[in-house]
Amino acid sequence: MPPFSTRTRLATVSALTALGAFASLGTATAAEPALNGEWAPFTRCPVDAPAMLAADGLAQTPQCVVSSSTSGSIKLGNTTVVTGKTNLQIGIVQNADGTSSVVAPPGGALIAEPATVPGGLLGLMCPSDIPVITGLCESLENSSLNKITATMESVGAPYAFNQTAGILTDMPIVALPVRIHLENPLLGSKCYIGTAANPIVLRPENRDFPAFDMTFFQGDGTSDPAGEMSRINLTGSTQNDSTFAVPGATGCGLNVGLINLAVNAKTGLPSASGNNSLTLHNTQTYLTGLNAPGTVAPRAGAVLAENWHSAVK
């Protein structure tokens, strides 16, 4: 078998593994607190953020929002794969004039469970009759180079939150800037699709009406019809976005120019709006806040934070 260079090996592996990398979209999650009762879903609400604490209950009202999905799919360029669990958590400051601002948790608004590609590179391209690929298969067997992971990361705070869109259909609920970190020893540590300066911006919309319910509870999360807190529950909707554009990969491999080209060629990137889509199945969305924030003005933000902390088990 003729020898092949490190550059050729890297380019070939990158081109053949980009599809697999998308199949494992996910983000490592840090340890989160367990919360009592009705507070349970809001494990990352940024109640201690200055903007949330400053909400007085009159001109500004603080709220917590969480939206999760157990499964879905994403199409980026010419690649369509299944995605895993996703979890979005944000703080919202509703202004008296009807506008609002979004506050992201310190670790980012959007996270998902970590995942790896089943079978790694061997599962994607082996066996093969192509000599170069056969050589790579032999070198990857029982090797750490076989493993591929990918991470969908928040880059900057979400924006353009529309509370009304959460109960309707075909209206963007929030704008989520993200990037995808592709990780494999042959790709290096700085291989991304999207960047902080040029992110993928997801704007999910309900495609069907969610089931609506409202519950009431005490500050510590204990269910109570006369409690000072309320929670809106919007469940079971499929969410979708087919408007976002996807930039090309950057920073991939030792020879970044060559490997970027290989990844982009395999996945059809960059990809303009209209060629990509995201679908999230059976979304579970919850919004909570004080029933009468004006009665505790100007301490509404501080009271919300105190209630959240009182619910930590």
Tab-separated table of C-alpha atoms in Angstrom:
chain	number	residue	atom	x	y	z
A	1	MET	CA	0.000	0.000	0.000
A	2	PRO	CA	1.509	3.374	-0.943
A	3	PRO	CA	2.242	5.739	1.947
A	4	PHE	CA	0.042	8.787	2.460
A	5	SER	CA	0.833	12.058	4.199
A	6	THR	CA	-0.524	13.385	7.483
A	7	ARG	CA	-2.301	16.081	5.479
A	8	THR	CA	-4.048	13.475	3.323
A	9	ARG	CA	-4.985	11.422	6.390
A	10	LEU	CA	-6.471	14.448	8.134
A	11	ALA	CA	-8.392	15.626	5.099
A	12	THR	CA	-9.840	12.189	4.418
A	13	VAL	CA	-10.868	11.570	8.015
A	14	SER	CA	-12.446	15.013	8.335
A	15	ALA	CA	-14.446	14.663	5.142
A	16	LEU	CA	-15.745	11.232	6.101
A	17	THR	CA	-16.553	12.037	9.726
A	18	ALA	CA	-18.451	15.303	9.493
A	19	LEU	CA	-21.760	13.445	9.056
A	20	GLY	CA	-21.140	11.434	12.195
A	21	ALA	CA	-20.244	14.499	14.196
A	22	PHE	CA	-23.674	15.989	13.636
A	23	ALA	CA	-25.325	12.831	14.950
A	24	SER	CA	-24.064	13.536	18.453
A	25	LEU	CA	-25.131	17.104	19.073
A	26	GLY	CA	-24.928	17.756	22.784
A	27	THR	CA	-23.429	19.777	25.592
A	28	ALA	CA	-21.913	18.666	28.853
A	29	THR	CA	-24.028	19.780	31.773
A	30	ALA	CA	-22.671	20.892	35.109
A	31	ALA	CA	-24.198	19.630	38.330
A	32	GLU	CA	-27.545	21.355	38.883
A	33	PRO	CA	-29.517	21.786	42.096
A	34	ALA	CA	-32.655	19.791	42.813
A	35	LEU	CA	-35.624	22.088	43.447
A	36	ASN	CA	-38.818	21.420	45.350
A	37	GLY	CA	-42.231	20.968	43.761
A	38	GLU	CA	-43.287	23.449	41.087
A	39	TRP	CA	-39.783	24.923	40.950
A	40	ALA	CA	-38.318	21.588	39.801
A	41	PRO	CA	-37.777	22.377	36.077
A	42	PHE	CA	-36.077	25.737	36.734
A	43	THR	CA	-32.661	24.441	37.779
A	44	ARG	CA	-30.671	27.113	35.922
A	45	CYS	CA	-32.873	30.202	36.137
A	46	PRO	CA	-30.467	33.164	36.582
A	47	VAL	CA	-32.355	34.621	39.558
A	48	ASP	CA	-29.161	36.144	40.987
A	49	ALA	CA	-28.232	38.039	37.814
A	50	PRO	CA	-28.122	41.827	38.389
A	51	ALA	CA	-30.832	42.519	35.791
A	52	MET	CA	-33.183	40.038	37.446
A	53	LEU	CA	-32.510	41.310	40.977
A	54	ALA	CA	-33.040	44.913	39.843
A	55	ALA	CA	-36.564	44.213	38.554
A	56	ASP	CA	-38.822	46.205	40.877
A	57	GLY	CA	-42.178	44.565	40.101
A	58	LEU	CA	-43.668	47.725	38.600
A	59	ALA	CA	-41.635	48.931	35.626
A	60	GLN	CA	-39.921	45.540	35.307
A	61	THR	CA	-41.218	42.079	36.196
A	62	PRO	CA	-38.832	39.085	36.559
A	63	GLN	CA	-39.761	35.627	35.294
A	64	CYS	CA	-38.097	32.253	34.653
A	65	VAL	CA	-38.581	30.200	31.471
A	66	VAL	CA	-37.539	26.627	30.652
A	67	SER	CA	-38.196	24.668	27.466
A	68	SER	CA	-37.002	21.113	26.874
A	69	SER	CA	-37.342	18.357	24.301
A	70	THR	CA	-36.257	14.719	24.422
A	71	SER	CA	-35.678	14.258	20.694
A	72	GLY	CA	-35.719	15.914	17.308
A	73	SER	CA	-33.812	16.314	14.069
A	74	ILE	CA	-31.637	18.905	12.415
A	75	LYS	CA	-30.728	19.498	8.776
A	76	LEU	CA	-27.558	21.493	8.144
A	77	GLY	CA	-26.750	21.859	4.481
A	78	ASN	CA	-27.145	18.414	2.917
A	79	THR	CA	-26.981	16.492	6.208
A	80	THR	CA	-30.021	15.416	8.250
A	81	VAL	CA	-29.585	13.583	11.566
A	82	VAL	CA	-31.414	12.814	14.805
A	83	THR	CA	-30.661	15.028	17.810
A	84	GLY	CA	-30.807	14.205	21.522
A	85	LYS	CA	-32.216	16.002	24.552
A	86	THR	CA	-32.191	19.791	24.649
A	87	ASN	CA	-32.829	22.150	27.540
A	88	LEU	CA	-33.231	25.917	27.272
A	89	GLN	CA	-33.409	28.059	30.408
A	90	ILE	CA	-33.514	31.850	30.582
A	91	GLY	CA	-34.580	34.687	32.801
A	92	ILE	CA	-36.985	37.263	31.388
A	93	VAL	CA	-37.476	40.847	32.497
A	94	GLN	CA	-40.858	42.020	31.241
A	95	ASN	CA	-41.081	45.793	30.873
A	96	ALA	CA	-44.210	47.846	31.476
A	97	ASP	CA	-44.167	49.056	27.850
A	98	GLY	CA	-44.606	45.490	26.584
A	99	THR	CA	-40.983	44.862	25.639
A	100	SER	CA	-38.744	42.376	27.386
A	101	SER	CA	-35.080	41.485	27.795
A	102	VAL	CA	-33.481	38.049	28.102
A	103	VAL	CA	-30.972	37.071	30.782
A	104	ALA	CA	-28.884	33.935	30.153
A	105	PRO	CA	-27.568	31.636	32.891
A	106	PRO	CA	-23.785	31.786	33.470
A	107	GLY	CA	-23.187	28.474	31.671
A	108	GLY	CA	-25.256	29.385	28.614
A	109	ALA	CA	-28.942	29.260	27.841
A	110	LEU	CA	-29.047	26.112	25.708
A	111	ILE	CA	-27.553	22.784	26.773
A	112	ALA	CA	-28.067	19.104	25.957
A	113	GLU	CA	-26.807	15.774	27.174
A	114	PRO	CA	-23.319	14.824	25.934
A	115	ALA	CA	-23.243	12.199	23.199
A	116	THR	CA	-20.835	10.270	21.011
A	117	VAL	CA	-21.198	8.795	17.532
A	118	PRO	CA	-22.078	5.062	17.746
A	119	GLY	CA	-19.180	3.150	16.218
A	120	GLY	CA	-17.083	6.257	15.724
A	121	LEU	CA	-15.092	6.513	12.506
A	122	LEU	CA	-14.981	2.731	12.098
A	123	GLY	CA	-18.757	2.585	12.076
A	124	LEU	CA	-18.959	5.261	9.418
A	125	MET	CA	-16.373	4.172	6.847
A	126	CYS	CA	-15.166	0.619	7.476
A	127	PRO	CA	-14.591	-1.796	5.844
A	128	SER	CA	-13.548	-0.180	2.587
A	129	ASP	CA	-11.895	-1.263	-0.675
A	130	ILE	CA	-10.137	2.098	-1.021
A	131	PRO	CA	-6.486	1.636	0.043
A	132	VAL	CA	-6.205	4.958	1.877
A	133	ILE	CA	-9.418	4.323	3.816
A	134	THR	CA	-8.382	0.733	4.554
A	135	GLY	CA	-5.174	2.072	6.082
A	136	LEU	CA	-7.119	4.528	8.224
A	137	CYS	CA	-9.484	1.768	9.368
A	138	GLU	CA	-6.566	-0.367	10.483
A	139	SER	CA	-4.937	2.526	12.330
A	140	LEU	CA	-8.180	3.555	14.070
A	141	GLU	CA	-9.170	0.127	15.400
A	142	ASN	CA	-9.031	0.179	19.216
A	143	SER	CA	-7.772	3.763	19.034
A	144	SER	CA	-8.989	6.894	20.793
A	145	LEU	CA	-8.902	8.528	17.360
A	146	ASN	CA	-12.076	6.612	16.521
A	147	LYS	CA	-14.282	8.616	18.905
A	148	ILE	CA	-16.191	11.686	17.671
A	149	THR	CA	-18.222	14.057	19.825
A	150	ALA	CA	-20.003	17.292	19.047
A	151	THR	CA	-21.285	20.059	21.279
A	152	MET	CA	-23.979	22.606	20.547
A	153	GLU	CA	-23.007	25.702	22.531
A	154	SER	CA	-24.737	28.978	23.266
A	155	VAL	CA	-22.721	31.990	22.093
A	156	GLY	CA	-24.178	35.101	23.656
A	157	ALA	CA	-27.550	35.644	25.267
A	158	PRO	CA	-30.799	34.799	23.469
A	159	TYR	CA	-32.934	37.751	22.400
A	160	ALA	CA	-36.255	38.706	20.783
A	161	PHE	CA	-38.323	36.706	23.298
A	162	ASN	CA	-42.060	36.726	22.507
A	163	GLN	CA	-44.183	35.319	25.339
A	164	THR	CA	-47.372	35.372	23.246
A	165	ALA	CA	-45.717	33.231	20.547
A	166	GLY	CA	-45.278	30.477	23.137
A	167	ILE	CA	-49.020	29.747	23.131
A	168	LEU	CA	-49.625	30.340	19.395
A	169	THR	CA	-48.281	28.781	16.210
A	170	ASP	CA	-45.925	29.903	13.439
A	171	MET	CA	-44.405	32.805	15.373
A	172	PRO	CA	-40.728	32.891	16.469
A	173	ILE	CA	-40.567	32.463	20.244
A	174	VAL	CA	-36.947	33.473	20.842
A	175	ALA	CA	-33.671	33.891	18.924
A	176	LEU	CA	-30.893	31.502	20.047
A	177	PRO	CA	-27.318	32.119	18.839
A	178	VAL	CA	-25.318	28.854	18.860
A	179	ARG	CA	-22.235	27.203	17.418
A	180	ILE	CA	-21.315	23.500	17.036
A	181	HIS	CA	-17.988	22.284	18.387
A	182	LEU	CA	-16.663	19.227	16.506
A	183	GLU	CA	-14.196	17.223	18.617
A	184	ASN	CA	-11.820	14.460	17.563
A	185	PRO	CA	-8.013	14.304	17.920
A	186	LEU	CA	-7.647	14.610	14.156
A	187	LEU	CA	-9.869	17.697	14.065
A	188	GLY	CA	-8.000	19.578	16.804
A	189	SER	CA	-9.611	21.523	19.627
A	190	LYS	CA	-10.898	24.561	17.711
A	191	CYS	CA	-13.124	23.062	15.038
A	192	TYR	CA	-16.469	24.878	14.980
A	193	ILE	CA	-19.454	25.366	12.734
A	194	GLY	CA	-20.505	28.903	13.582
A	195	THR	CA	-18.633	31.337	15.800
A	196	ALA	CA	-19.442	33.938	18.418
A	197	ALA	CA	-19.129	36.589	15.718
A	198	ASN	CA	-21.033	34.584	13.084
A	199	PRO	CA	-23.356	32.159	14.922
A	200	ILE	CA	-26.165	29.903	13.813
A	201	VAL	CA	-29.302	31.727	15.016
A	202	LEU	CA	-32.229	29.414	15.767
A	203	ARG	CA	-35.752	30.864	15.998
A	204	PRO	CA	-38.079	27.978	16.946
A	205	GLU	CA	-41.841	28.252	16.397
A	206	ASN	CA	-44.728	26.056	17.541
A	207	ARG	CA	-46.102	24.035	14.640
A	208	ASP	CA	-49.157	22.948	16.645
A	209	PHE	CA	-50.857	24.371	19.700
A	210	PRO	CA	-49.411	23.213	23.024
A	211	ALA	CA	-51.648	21.986	25.839
A	212	PHE	CA	-52.197	24.819	28.330
A	213	ASP	CA	-52.334	24.556	32.112
A	214	MET	CA	-51.605	26.841	35.076
A	215	THR	CA	-50.586	25.914	38.609
A	216	PHE	CA	-50.075	27.946	41.788
A	217	PHE	CA	-47.587	27.413	44.585
A	218	GLN	CA	-45.851	28.832	47.605
A	219	GLY	CA	-42.445	30.480	47.359
A	220	ASP	CA	-40.650	27.242	48.247
A	221	GLY	CA	-42.373	25.307	45.453
A	222	THR	CA	-45.111	23.638	47.503
A	223	SER	CA	-48.356	23.410	45.543
A	224	ASP	CA	-50.975	25.837	46.888
A	225	PRO	CA	-53.996	27.279	45.013
A	226	ALA	CA	-53.559	30.485	47.042
A	227	GLY	CA	-49.759	30.614	46.654
A	228	GLU	CA	-47.791	33.727	45.753
A	229	MET	CA	-46.269	32.081	42.672
A	230	SER	CA	-47.816	30.818	39.423
A	231	ARG	CA	-46.541	28.568	36.638
A	232	ILE	CA	-47.791	28.423	33.055
A	233	ASN	CA	-47.376	24.959	31.493
A	234	LEU	CA	-47.269	24.628	27.688
A	235	THR	CA	-46.659	21.018	26.683
A	236	GLY	CA	-46.688	18.610	23.779
A	237	SER	CA	-46.015	20.957	20.861
A	238	THR	CA	-43.644	20.265	17.975
A	239	GLN	CA	-41.333	23.215	17.346
A	240	ASN	CA	-39.538	23.952	14.096
A	241	ASP	CA	-37.311	26.522	12.417
A	242	SER	CA	-36.350	26.453	8.733
A	243	THR	CA	-35.129	30.039	8.408
A	244	PHE	CA	-31.593	29.927	9.809
A	245	ALA	CA	-28.385	30.059	7.792
A	246	VAL	CA	-25.337	27.924	8.628
A	247	PRO	CA	-21.790	29.274	8.164
A	248	GLY	CA	-18.864	27.113	7.149
A	249	ALA	CA	-16.580	25.254	9.538
A	250	THR	CA	-13.492	27.009	10.899
A	251	GLY	CA	-10.413	26.005	12.875
A	252	CYS	CA	-10.521	22.310	11.937
A	253	GLY	CA	-7.364	20.197	11.893
A	254	LEU	CA	-3.668	20.959	11.920
A	255	ASN	CA	-3.880	22.464	8.440
A	256	VAL	CA	-7.008	24.512	9.089
A	257	GLY	CA	-7.559	25.620	5.514
A	258	LEU	CA	-7.473	22.092	4.082
A	259	ILE	CA	-9.586	20.494	6.793
A	260	ASN	CA	-12.183	23.291	6.803
A	261	LEU	CA	-12.669	22.703	3.079
A	262	ALA	CA	-13.077	18.949	3.615
A	263	VAL	CA	-15.683	19.374	6.363
A	264	ASN	CA	-17.604	21.991	4.392
A	265	ALA	CA	-17.566	19.904	1.207
A	266	LYS	CA	-18.987	16.862	3.003
A	267	THR	CA	-21.760	18.732	4.791
A	268	GLY	CA	-22.644	21.305	2.129
A	269	LEU	CA	-21.577	24.351	4.144
A	270	PRO	CA	-21.988	27.274	4.232
A	271	SER	CA	-25.713	26.825	3.704
A	272	ALA	CA	-28.151	29.685	3.099
A	273	SER	CA	-31.478	30.238	4.847
A	274	GLY	CA	-34.139	27.898	3.510
A	275	ASN	CA	-31.786	24.919	3.143
A	276	ASN	CA	-31.639	24.051	6.842
A	277	SER	CA	-34.178	23.078	9.495
A	278	LEU	CA	-34.554	22.159	13.150
A	279	THR	CA	-37.418	20.122	14.628
A	280	LEU	CA	-37.979	19.515	18.353
A	281	HIS	CA	-40.569	16.933	19.367
A	282	ASN	CA	-42.910	17.035	22.391
A	283	THR	CA	-41.561	20.271	23.843
A	284	GLN	CA	-42.255	20.991	27.516
A	285	THR	CA	-42.261	24.730	28.247
A	286	TYR	CA	-42.821	26.358	31.639
A	287	LEU	CA	-42.908	30.002	32.708
A	288	THR	CA	-43.024	31.081	36.343
A	289	GLY	CA	-43.116	34.314	38.322
A	290	LEU	CA	-44.785	36.175	41.150
A	291	ASN	CA	-48.590	36.459	40.934
A	292	ALA	CA	-48.634	40.068	42.144
A	293	PRO	CA	-45.102	41.455	41.735
A	294	GLY	CA	-46.298	45.004	42.429
A	295	THR	CA	-47.193	44.103	45.999
A	296	VAL	CA	-43.529	43.486	46.835
A	297	ALA	CA	-42.133	46.453	44.867
A	298	PRO	CA	-39.394	47.468	44.604
A	299	ARG	CA	-38.070	44.033	45.670
A	300	ALA	CA	-39.737	41.730	43.136
A	301	GLY	CA	-36.428	40.474	41.757
A	302	ALA	CA	-35.006	39.900	45.227
A	303	VAL	CA	-38.170	38.069	46.357
A	304	LEU	CA	-38.087	35.809	43.277
A	305	ALA	CA	-34.451	34.951	44.047
A	306	GLU	CA	-35.235	34.282	47.711
A	307	ASN	CA	-38.089	31.980	46.714
A	308	TRP	CA	-35.913	30.068	44.265
A	309	HIS	CA	-33.176	29.547	46.847
A	310	SER	CA	-35.738	28.439	49.461
A	311	ALA	CA	-36.797	25.653	47.086
A	312	VAL	CA	-33.302	24.169	46.705
A	313	LYS	CA	-33.270	20.782	48.381
